[in-house]
XYZ file of C-alpha atoms in Angstrom:
626
model
C 50.336 39.601 60.469
C 50.888 43.814 59.433
C 54.761 42.996 58.559
C 53.014 40.156 56.454
C 50.866 42.652 55.041
C 53.629 45.282 54.853
C 55.519 42.629 52.955
C 52.855 42.060 50.560
C 52.017 45.491 49.382
C 55.687 46.091 49.068
C 56.091 43.482 46.452
C 52.995 44.457 45.026
C 54.112 47.960 44.143
C 57.508 46.986 42.962
C 55.741 44.227 40.814
C 53.156 47.064 39.474
C 56.405 49.567 38.565
C 58.131 47.057 36.515
C 54.890 45.972 34.845
C 54.441 49.400 34.288
C 58.066 49.710 32.921
C 57.435 47.221 30.449
C 54.398 48.874 28.442
C 52.231 46.101 30.557
C 49.913 48.690 31.184
C 46.584 45.896 31.593
C 48.761 44.007 34.532
C 50.180 47.115 36.241
C 46.583 49.282 36.136
C 45.301 45.684 38.199
C 47.640 46.070 40.425
C 47.689 49.604 41.280
C 44.006 49.840 41.986
C 44.754 46.832 44.835
C 47.385 49.214 46.357
C 44.915 52.130 46.174
C 42.264 49.657 47.419
C 44.735 48.826 50.681
C 45.286 52.539 51.023
C 49.151 51.293 50.871
C 51.314 54.483 49.078
C 47.922 55.786 47.417
C 48.701 59.232 46.270
C 51.866 57.561 43.781
C 49.754 54.586 42.739
C 46.771 56.715 41.798
C 49.078 59.035 39.387
C 50.560 55.276 37.571
C 47.200 54.374 37.448
C 46.116 57.416 35.648
C 48.729 57.409 33.672
C 48.299 53.335 32.224
C 44.308 54.378 31.451
C 45.961 57.365 29.429
C 48.525 54.740 28.057
C 45.452 52.849 27.166
C 43.689 55.645 25.087
C 40.710 55.275 27.755
C 40.386 58.776 28.933
C 37.385 58.391 30.674
C 39.632 56.264 33.882
C 42.499 58.208 32.799
C 40.191 61.110 33.135
C 38.662 59.661 36.314
C 41.908 59.476 38.047
C 43.734 62.519 37.004
C 41.093 64.481 38.655
C 42.524 63.038 42.229
C 46.159 63.691 41.403
C 45.856 67.244 40.573
C 44.642 67.580 44.141
C 47.316 65.845 46.002
C 49.969 67.929 47.645
C 53.144 69.067 45.768
C 51.998 66.970 42.378
C 54.267 67.704 39.210
C 52.548 70.342 36.902
C 52.591 67.355 33.961
C 49.890 66.012 35.705
C 47.826 69.205 35.153
C 48.699 68.634 31.328
C 47.789 65.262 31.342
C 44.680 65.474 32.783
C 43.656 68.607 30.298
C 44.421 65.989 27.596
C 42.425 63.389 29.086
C 39.488 65.687 29.457
C 40.027 66.437 25.556
C 40.130 62.933 24.927
C 36.257 62.939 26.130
C 35.305 65.819 24.073
C 35.114 68.382 27.401
C 37.177 70.927 25.647
C 36.099 73.764 28.165
C 37.222 71.857 31.081
C 40.578 70.803 29.302
C 41.006 74.595 28.787
C 41.048 75.491 32.070
C 43.614 72.716 33.150
C 46.056 73.992 30.032
C 45.869 77.163 31.003
C 46.931 75.911 34.636
C 49.669 74.076 33.425
C 50.599 77.036 31.189
C 50.346 79.403 34.736
C 52.394 77.298 36.479
C 55.706 77.318 34.311
C 54.481 74.083 31.354
C 55.062 75.026 28.031
C 52.806 73.649 25.100
C 53.472 72.829 21.987
C 51.239 74.241 19.585
C 50.639 71.451 17.177
C 49.649 69.410 20.834
C 46.139 71.198 20.544
C 45.860 72.193 16.467
C 45.315 68.918 15.122
C 42.640 66.575 16.980
C 44.961 63.758 16.942
C 44.752 60.648 19.739
C 45.052 62.376 23.462
C 47.481 59.990 24.090
C 50.072 61.289 21.693
C 50.235 64.780 23.415
C 50.285 62.724 26.741
C 53.742 61.315 25.545
C 54.521 64.670 24.006
C 54.234 66.342 27.279
C 57.639 64.615 28.722
C 59.804 63.705 25.595
C 61.624 60.943 26.364
C 63.340 60.226 22.588
C 66.514 62.914 21.619
C 67.448 62.774 18.469
C 71.097 62.869 18.086
C 73.650 63.154 14.643
C 74.036 60.996 11.740
C 77.068 61.650 9.635
C 76.561 58.844 6.773
C 73.089 60.084 5.173
C 73.310 60.924 1.404
C 71.390 63.555 -0.974
C 69.485 60.100 -2.024
C 66.995 57.993 0.405
C 68.430 56.218 3.288
C 66.598 53.847 5.933
C 66.533 50.770 7.485
C 69.568 51.275 10.118
C 70.305 48.086 12.017
C 73.289 48.148 14.662
C 74.736 44.554 15.011
C 77.966 44.071 16.752
C 79.678 47.308 16.225
C 79.018 48.115 12.860
C 75.151 49.597 11.429
C 73.893 47.979 8.266
C 71.422 50.395 6.149
C 69.346 50.390 3.012
C 70.551 53.612 0.449
C 70.156 54.597 -3.041
C 72.995 56.508 -2.504
C 74.909 54.487 -5.640
C 74.182 56.216 -8.842
C 73.579 54.671 -11.897
C 70.176 53.800 -14.197
C 67.123 56.038 -12.716
C 64.304 53.747 -11.978
C 61.018 54.745 -9.885
C 61.928 54.337 -6.143
C 60.276 51.579 -4.006
C 58.731 53.870 -2.224
C 56.596 55.673 -4.708
C 58.376 59.123 -4.431
C 61.289 60.615 -6.915
C 63.065 58.452 -9.466
C 66.566 57.397 -7.801
C 68.782 54.717 -8.113
C 68.053 50.883 -6.885
C 68.530 50.242 -3.080
C 71.564 48.404 -2.214
C 73.235 47.172 1.241
C 75.637 49.371 3.341
C 77.817 48.869 6.222
C 79.817 51.327 8.314
C 81.420 51.527 11.951
C 79.122 52.656 14.714
C 79.864 56.002 15.098
C 82.018 56.729 11.836
C 82.627 60.285 10.787
C 83.492 59.216 7.527
C 81.016 59.358 3.895
C 79.793 56.067 3.416
C 80.312 55.543 -0.886
C 80.257 52.540 -3.128
C 83.056 50.662 -1.043
C 80.792 50.395 1.753
C 78.428 48.157 0.177
C 77.920 44.875 1.659
C 80.292 42.151 0.668
C 78.978 38.912 -0.981
C 75.692 38.376 -2.784
C 72.866 40.144 -1.045
C 73.245 43.343 -3.414
C 71.815 42.536 -6.813
C 70.806 44.753 -9.893
C 67.522 45.530 -8.032
C 66.411 46.800 -4.806
C 68.282 44.954 -1.638
C 67.827 45.835 1.901
C 67.242 46.118 4.874
C 68.304 43.588 6.618
C 68.233 42.047 10.428
C 70.584 39.778 11.642
C 71.033 36.994 14.202
C 71.909 37.481 17.061
C 75.198 34.674 16.762
C 76.379 37.236 13.567
C 75.924 33.913 10.850
C 72.393 34.322 9.142
C 70.755 37.761 7.934
C 67.268 38.038 6.819
C 66.923 40.924 3.629
C 64.115 42.172 1.752
C 64.861 41.961 -2.213
C 63.010 42.736 -5.442
C 61.868 38.472 -6.450
C 65.024 38.233 -8.293
C 66.900 35.161 -8.488
C 69.835 33.576 -9.794
C 69.371 36.550 -12.359
C 65.955 36.532 -13.189
C 63.481 39.030 -12.256
C 59.899 37.252 -11.117
C 56.539 39.421 -12.181
C 52.748 38.675 -10.801
C 49.675 38.168 -12.988
C 49.675 41.960 -13.112
C 53.126 42.538 -14.354
C 54.740 43.837 -11.121
C 57.623 42.736 -9.541
C 56.672 41.543 -5.587
C 59.564 42.168 -2.824
C 60.657 38.736 -0.831
C 62.829 38.204 1.819
C 65.857 36.254 1.865
C 68.276 34.309 3.874
C 71.887 34.730 3.671
C 74.826 33.050 5.819
C 78.067 34.354 6.104
C 80.884 32.649 5.064
C 84.623 34.127 5.113
C 83.469 37.045 5.571
C 81.036 37.078 2.920
C 77.614 36.755 3.068
C 76.628 34.364 0.339
C 74.156 31.386 -0.302
C 71.257 33.389 -0.755
C 67.908 31.217 0.207
C 64.609 31.992 -1.270
C 62.481 31.534 1.519
C 58.970 29.612 1.589
C 56.847 32.305 2.984
C 57.277 33.875 -0.684
C 55.572 34.095 -3.752
C 55.358 35.786 -6.830
C 52.063 36.523 -6.270
C 52.260 39.115 -3.226
C 54.965 40.939 -1.209
C 56.485 40.357 1.672
C 59.437 42.479 3.336
C 61.106 44.208 6.106
C 62.358 41.033 8.624
C 62.314 41.558 11.903
C 63.791 38.635 14.742
C 62.440 38.359 18.228
C 64.944 38.146 21.229
C 65.965 34.194 20.547
C 65.522 34.077 16.658
C 63.211 32.041 16.950
C 60.292 34.316 15.051
C 60.400 36.285 11.940
C 58.321 39.300 11.929
C 57.370 40.380 8.228
C 55.036 43.160 6.340
C 52.840 41.495 3.680
C 49.926 41.905 1.305
C 49.288 38.192 1.240
C 45.644 36.922 1.578
C 43.969 37.390 4.684
C 46.027 40.936 4.905
C 43.604 43.820 6.155
C 44.843 46.980 4.792
C 47.343 47.691 1.823
C 49.818 45.341 4.065
C 50.170 44.028 7.385
C 52.278 42.760 9.940
C 52.716 38.804 10.272
C 55.306 36.703 11.720
C 56.296 33.196 11.376
C 57.932 30.163 13.715
C 61.741 29.631 12.860
C 62.797 25.403 13.710
C 65.599 25.133 14.791
C 66.379 23.162 11.166
C 65.929 26.982 9.789
C 62.327 26.165 8.522
C 59.508 28.406 8.525
C 56.074 26.907 9.919
C 52.583 28.434 11.212
C 52.462 32.166 9.244
C 50.490 34.368 11.822
C 48.866 37.765 11.404
C 49.935 39.391 14.607
C 45.993 41.094 14.698
C 43.626 44.111 14.328
C 45.219 45.710 17.405
C 48.262 45.955 15.443
C 46.844 45.993 11.578
C 44.573 48.641 10.463
C 42.644 49.015 6.748
C 45.658 50.745 5.931
C 49.135 50.159 6.078
C 51.360 48.652 8.710
C 55.114 47.555 8.155
C 58.625 48.046 9.097
C 58.550 45.504 12.151
C 60.694 45.705 15.302
C 60.772 43.360 18.040
C 62.751 44.905 21.208
C 64.888 42.623 24.156
C 61.605 43.657 26.114
C 59.299 41.825 23.389
C 57.808 45.197 22.692
C 56.940 45.145 18.927
C 57.639 49.059 17.063
C 56.267 49.410 13.658
C 55.091 52.149 11.412
C 51.214 52.630 10.079
C 49.158 55.297 8.673
C 46.093 53.628 9.596
C 46.472 54.293 13.465
C 45.797 58.380 14.397
C 49.215 60.258 14.220
C 50.728 63.398 13.849
C 51.313 62.838 9.886
C 51.519 60.222 7.536
C 53.580 57.447 8.721
C 53.804 57.184 12.394
C 56.075 54.643 14.600
C 54.077 52.704 17.173
C 54.662 50.476 19.952
C 52.814 47.692 21.237
C 51.306 47.534 24.858
C 51.116 44.122 26.525
C 47.864 42.600 27.355
C 47.553 40.027 30.111
C 50.126 37.456 29.446
C 53.392 38.736 27.622
C 52.482 36.958 23.808
C 49.164 38.888 23.952
C 48.812 42.876 23.040
C 46.679 44.827 24.618
C 47.042 48.343 22.266
C 49.344 50.352 20.680
C 50.228 53.596 21.465
C 52.503 56.768 19.377
C 56.109 57.286 20.177
C 55.208 60.867 19.705
C 58.014 63.735 18.981
C 60.796 63.893 17.811
C 60.481 60.381 16.714
C 57.136 60.916 14.557
C 56.683 64.106 12.902
C 54.446 64.757 9.944
C 55.676 63.460 7.442
C 56.575 59.709 7.062
C 58.377 57.865 10.037
C 59.468 54.416 9.260
C 62.355 51.766 9.938
C 62.271 52.127 13.850
C 65.202 50.223 15.410
C 66.255 49.981 18.926
C 69.577 48.668 20.137
C 70.313 45.955 22.824
C 70.633 48.470 25.520
C 67.610 49.765 24.768
C 69.080 53.388 24.921
C 69.886 54.013 21.592
C 68.543 53.381 18.075
C 67.943 54.941 14.613
C 64.703 55.344 12.388
C 63.868 57.312 9.419
C 61.856 59.849 8.140
C 61.448 62.150 4.901
C 60.796 65.407 6.882
C 61.480 68.933 6.131
C 65.523 69.558 7.269
C 66.815 66.070 6.418
C 69.770 66.281 3.610
C 67.929 63.637 1.181
C 64.601 62.101 0.847
C 64.568 59.728 3.779
C 67.135 60.302 5.822
C 68.355 58.159 9.029
C 67.722 59.740 12.538
C 69.543 58.235 15.643
C 67.878 58.627 18.728
C 68.767 58.241 22.510
C 66.324 57.881 24.941
C 65.888 58.479 28.678
C 64.532 55.406 30.918
C 63.222 55.085 33.710
C 65.406 56.022 36.755
C 65.194 54.926 39.943
C 67.192 54.806 43.467
C 67.260 51.748 45.032
C 69.789 50.446 48.130
C 69.654 48.406 51.585
C 69.089 49.488 54.722
C 71.655 47.572 56.981
C 72.177 47.020 60.706
C 74.716 49.158 61.161
C 75.819 46.929 64.553
C 75.815 43.429 62.910
C 75.350 44.393 58.943
C 72.331 42.094 58.930
C 69.508 43.359 56.444
C 66.533 45.665 58.306
C 63.219 44.569 57.192
C 60.419 46.562 57.335
C 62.267 49.999 57.158
C 59.978 53.057 56.293
C 61.638 54.705 53.191
C 60.971 58.409 52.539
C 61.634 60.525 49.628
C 62.056 64.424 49.505
C 62.600 66.999 46.928
C 65.392 69.842 47.606
C 62.792 71.545 48.850
C 62.022 69.241 51.543
C 58.426 68.192 49.767
C 57.855 64.359 50.399
C 57.766 62.678 46.995
C 57.019 58.938 47.887
C 57.623 56.649 50.553
C 57.838 52.467 51.009
C 58.599 49.850 53.187
C 61.909 47.681 52.992
C 61.408 43.881 51.818
C 62.594 40.963 53.918
C 65.772 41.724 52.750
C 66.036 44.998 53.603
C 65.432 46.237 50.232
C 64.017 49.150 48.236
C 63.265 50.912 44.888
C 61.278 53.911 44.128
C 61.194 55.359 40.027
C 62.792 59.202 39.767
C 63.199 62.142 37.771
C 66.230 63.064 36.208
C 68.126 66.179 36.580
C 66.791 66.686 40.189
C 68.352 67.041 43.949
C 67.153 64.700 46.669
C 66.588 63.345 50.312
C 66.355 60.041 51.189
C 65.391 58.843 54.554
C 64.959 55.463 56.347
C 62.995 54.984 59.447
C 62.842 52.274 61.974
C 61.214 52.252 65.608
C 64.260 50.417 66.986
C 66.900 52.506 65.287
C 68.182 55.791 64.979
C 67.035 57.585 61.605
C 69.556 57.404 58.559
C 69.477 60.048 55.549
C 71.735 60.418 51.943
C 71.030 63.143 49.516
C 71.786 62.716 46.399
C 71.368 64.137 42.825
C 70.116 62.848 39.463
C 71.739 65.716 37.565
C 74.286 65.403 35.166
C 73.891 61.601 34.894
C 74.815 59.549 31.282
C 71.530 58.524 29.682
C 72.132 54.968 29.793
C 72.122 55.155 33.888
C 68.796 53.458 34.789
C 69.782 53.295 38.743
C 71.048 55.264 41.292
C 72.456 53.687 44.589
C 71.806 54.769 47.983
C 72.614 52.251 51.079
C 71.296 53.206 54.309
C 72.862 51.738 57.720
C 70.691 52.376 60.576
C 72.353 52.165 64.610
C 69.896 50.759 67.298
C 68.686 53.159 69.305
C 71.104 52.081 72.839
C 68.346 52.893 75.499
C 64.877 51.514 76.807
C 64.115 49.910 73.833
C 62.709 46.396 72.444
C 64.971 44.729 70.022
C 62.618 42.918 67.082
C 64.597 39.594 68.081
C 63.924 40.495 71.924
C 60.546 38.250 71.623
C 58.092 38.635 74.732
C 57.644 34.960 75.747
C 53.773 33.894 77.169
C 53.258 31.653 80.365
C 50.294 29.080 81.296
C 47.898 30.332 83.463
C 49.344 29.883 87.244
C 52.247 28.729 86.065
C 56.200 29.968 86.012
C 57.678 27.032 83.995
C 59.203 27.914 80.779
C 57.115 26.810 77.504
C 58.865 24.847 74.939
C 57.486 27.968 72.285
C 59.185 30.603 75.197
C 62.633 28.215 75.113
C 62.525 28.574 71.287
C 62.360 32.441 71.753
C 65.068 32.637 74.521
C 67.498 30.261 72.446
C 67.288 33.446 70.112
C 68.194 36.298 72.825
C 70.746 33.921 73.750
C 72.291 33.700 70.414
C 71.933 37.333 70.029
C 73.577 38.444 73.244
C 76.297 36.118 72.474
C 77.235 36.418 68.769
C 75.188 39.587 67.661
C 75.696 42.103 70.351
C 78.321 40.880 72.934
C 78.099 44.469 74.717
C 74.246 44.285 75.024
C 72.722 44.430 79.188
C 69.319 43.548 79.198
C 66.598 43.856 82.314
C 63.930 41.266 82.698
C 59.988 42.220 83.485
C 57.655 39.622 84.236
C 53.935 39.704 84.399
C 50.435 37.911 85.171
C 46.920 38.624 84.247
C 44.735 40.208 86.360
C 43.068 36.634 87.896
C 43.854 36.034 91.526
C 44.647 38.474 94.084
C 47.548 41.687 93.883
C 49.902 39.400 96.475
C 49.654 36.210 94.746
C 50.259 37.746 91.119
C 53.225 39.543 92.637
C 54.845 36.687 93.757
C 54.061 34.470 90.437
C 55.410 37.456 88.427
C 58.465 36.760 90.611
C 58.910 33.857 90.126
C 58.476 34.066 86.248
C 61.099 36.470 85.980
C 63.159 34.395 88.076
C 62.737 31.182 86.456
C 63.293 33.768 82.781
C 66.402 34.689 84.521
C 67.842 31.314 85.530
C 67.273 30.107 82.062
C 69.253 32.315 80.030
C 72.499 32.092 83.082
C 72.347 28.135 82.067
C 73.245 29.128 78.585
C 76.064 30.946 79.464
C 74.804 35.007 79.901
C 77.020 36.376 82.439
C 74.440 37.292 85.548
C 76.354 40.981 85.222
C 74.478 41.345 81.769
C 71.308 40.854 83.051
C 70.753 44.099 85.545
C 67.505 43.468 87.301
C 64.594 40.997 87.150
C 61.537 42.253 88.066
C 58.047 40.708 88.490
C 55.439 43.281 88.296
C 52.399 41.437 88.832
C 48.688 42.491 87.392
C 50.205 46.237 87.459
C 51.259 46.586 83.514
C 48.216 44.934 81.469
C 48.510 45.282 77.850
C 44.824 45.433 76.956
C 41.399 46.236 79.440
C 41.173 42.878 80.749
C 40.953 44.071 84.367
C 39.083 42.492 87.307
C 35.878 42.107 86.801
C 36.104 42.603 82.404
C 34.681 39.354 80.578
C 37.619 38.237 78.488
C 38.274 35.433 76.317
C 41.617 33.156 77.444
C 43.462 34.625 74.605
C 43.399 38.160 75.890
C 44.491 36.853 79.217
C 47.063 35.134 77.581
C 48.970 38.171 76.371
C 49.363 39.684 79.438
C 51.179 36.636 81.234
C 54.415 37.339 79.578
C 57.858 37.655 80.460
C 59.758 41.201 78.208
C 63.401 42.150 77.691
C 64.108 45.650 77.474
C 68.160 46.850 76.423
C 69.723 49.288 78.868
C 73.063 49.134 77.214
C 74.473 48.306 73.564
C 77.823 48.673 73.900
């Protein structure tokens, strides 16, 4: 029962961590609460639960658990900051300042912007530990560049760099040439000029882009002014709206332009994005039913290409202001830009948090700095590796009005491995795994599963020691580092080998056998256990030597019980010998009568039959392994 309980809790922690890493904070919080109630790895679960509530914008519950976290031994100082921010989210400003001071006194650095504006506290929590890091992009121009999307070694993006007739640009800033779609090689150092325009019929004399492409590379969806077959259409107010078109790749050129059924002359439909299996098309629109200036919508793509069942993503994402530029990553997380959710500036980039099931949305989170700034940040995309991608911003320091920024993120890193028996190379379940930092402080502990496997989340740029313990084995440990490793690396392997303790130790496989009252014959259930011991001694440990110790319960006199226990030892010995175990591999087979009871069922005590049964036993002791 104990082993079952340990396996259950270890499985729960692994499930909770998986949900947490996939932004499923509602589900993860539920499992972490169960772990805390069961007192399993409680400190770790409390930290994770507090973070769940922080990401769910629940400062009351976040502060409740952070209050317990900051009392833990050797807690990372970032939790002082998180606690301060959760208190601030409840407008407990004096208490918040106390913990902010403790964070700074402990060596923490605070971005002044975090406390100069009354922004949503979760933004600051994300900012406390930077996850995104900016990389150089060499193909920006002095004009507007945005919508970068990587596919099959190429980067597709929209740009107004092709100088020509000046018109008022689509997004209402400086007058610039119309947008066209450009393509360049990933990592190219060359400037992209008119020769980099997408080949085919996608680019027109009006605005074109941004684009998205199906996984097979054969179909492209792209935004364009309402312009088909040389004719620009206008709505009743005389305005030209946006539409999403579909193109097909034929002989290296994008052609067969198709006006989609979701479009209309009377409203805009733009910013196409596909989910992971290309079965849904997400887009931005101000069509009837839109809550604000523009909303995020989606439509199902049928196998024949028809579009059905248009749906608004819902009020958790869409506000009374403008939402746009949707993107779906490989985990099914929706990223989008909004000026309606609390952020750092004008348009900010947000990500959704999954609800109780993967298709529902519980809340949204601000990606924080440096992705977001006090200006407009939009057109976020993430490559299939989940590590790199692009977004656009008109922030200070760029080359043009809108510039493309590349990023890489540091994903959750974990150490994992298998604990194995050094003699027979079988996995060892129920091993205690303890993780220490370079100063010997315990960071976390867990139990290996039935396959001897463990996994623990760790920080980057630190040194660690990991120890495996099991009562039947000698401890093993490894030191390892997460310093100077590739950003893409998410797993460090640390397998551990345990040698069995050679003397006077009861191996897990050498199970105790039991006898009926006043009997010494081998029962059927005992024979099954004895057969396991025979297999162990013949196949796994051919040099192992054991001794046999047999016992009785307290009923009957001492002399009679001594003889009964000897008979039990003899019958056990004879069974093993009959199955081929050499006599010299059993050093002794002794009876101890009622002298070594396992419980308090001595003479005169009122015990149930089940308790007496535990004393009527034979045990096996390993005296030599090799």
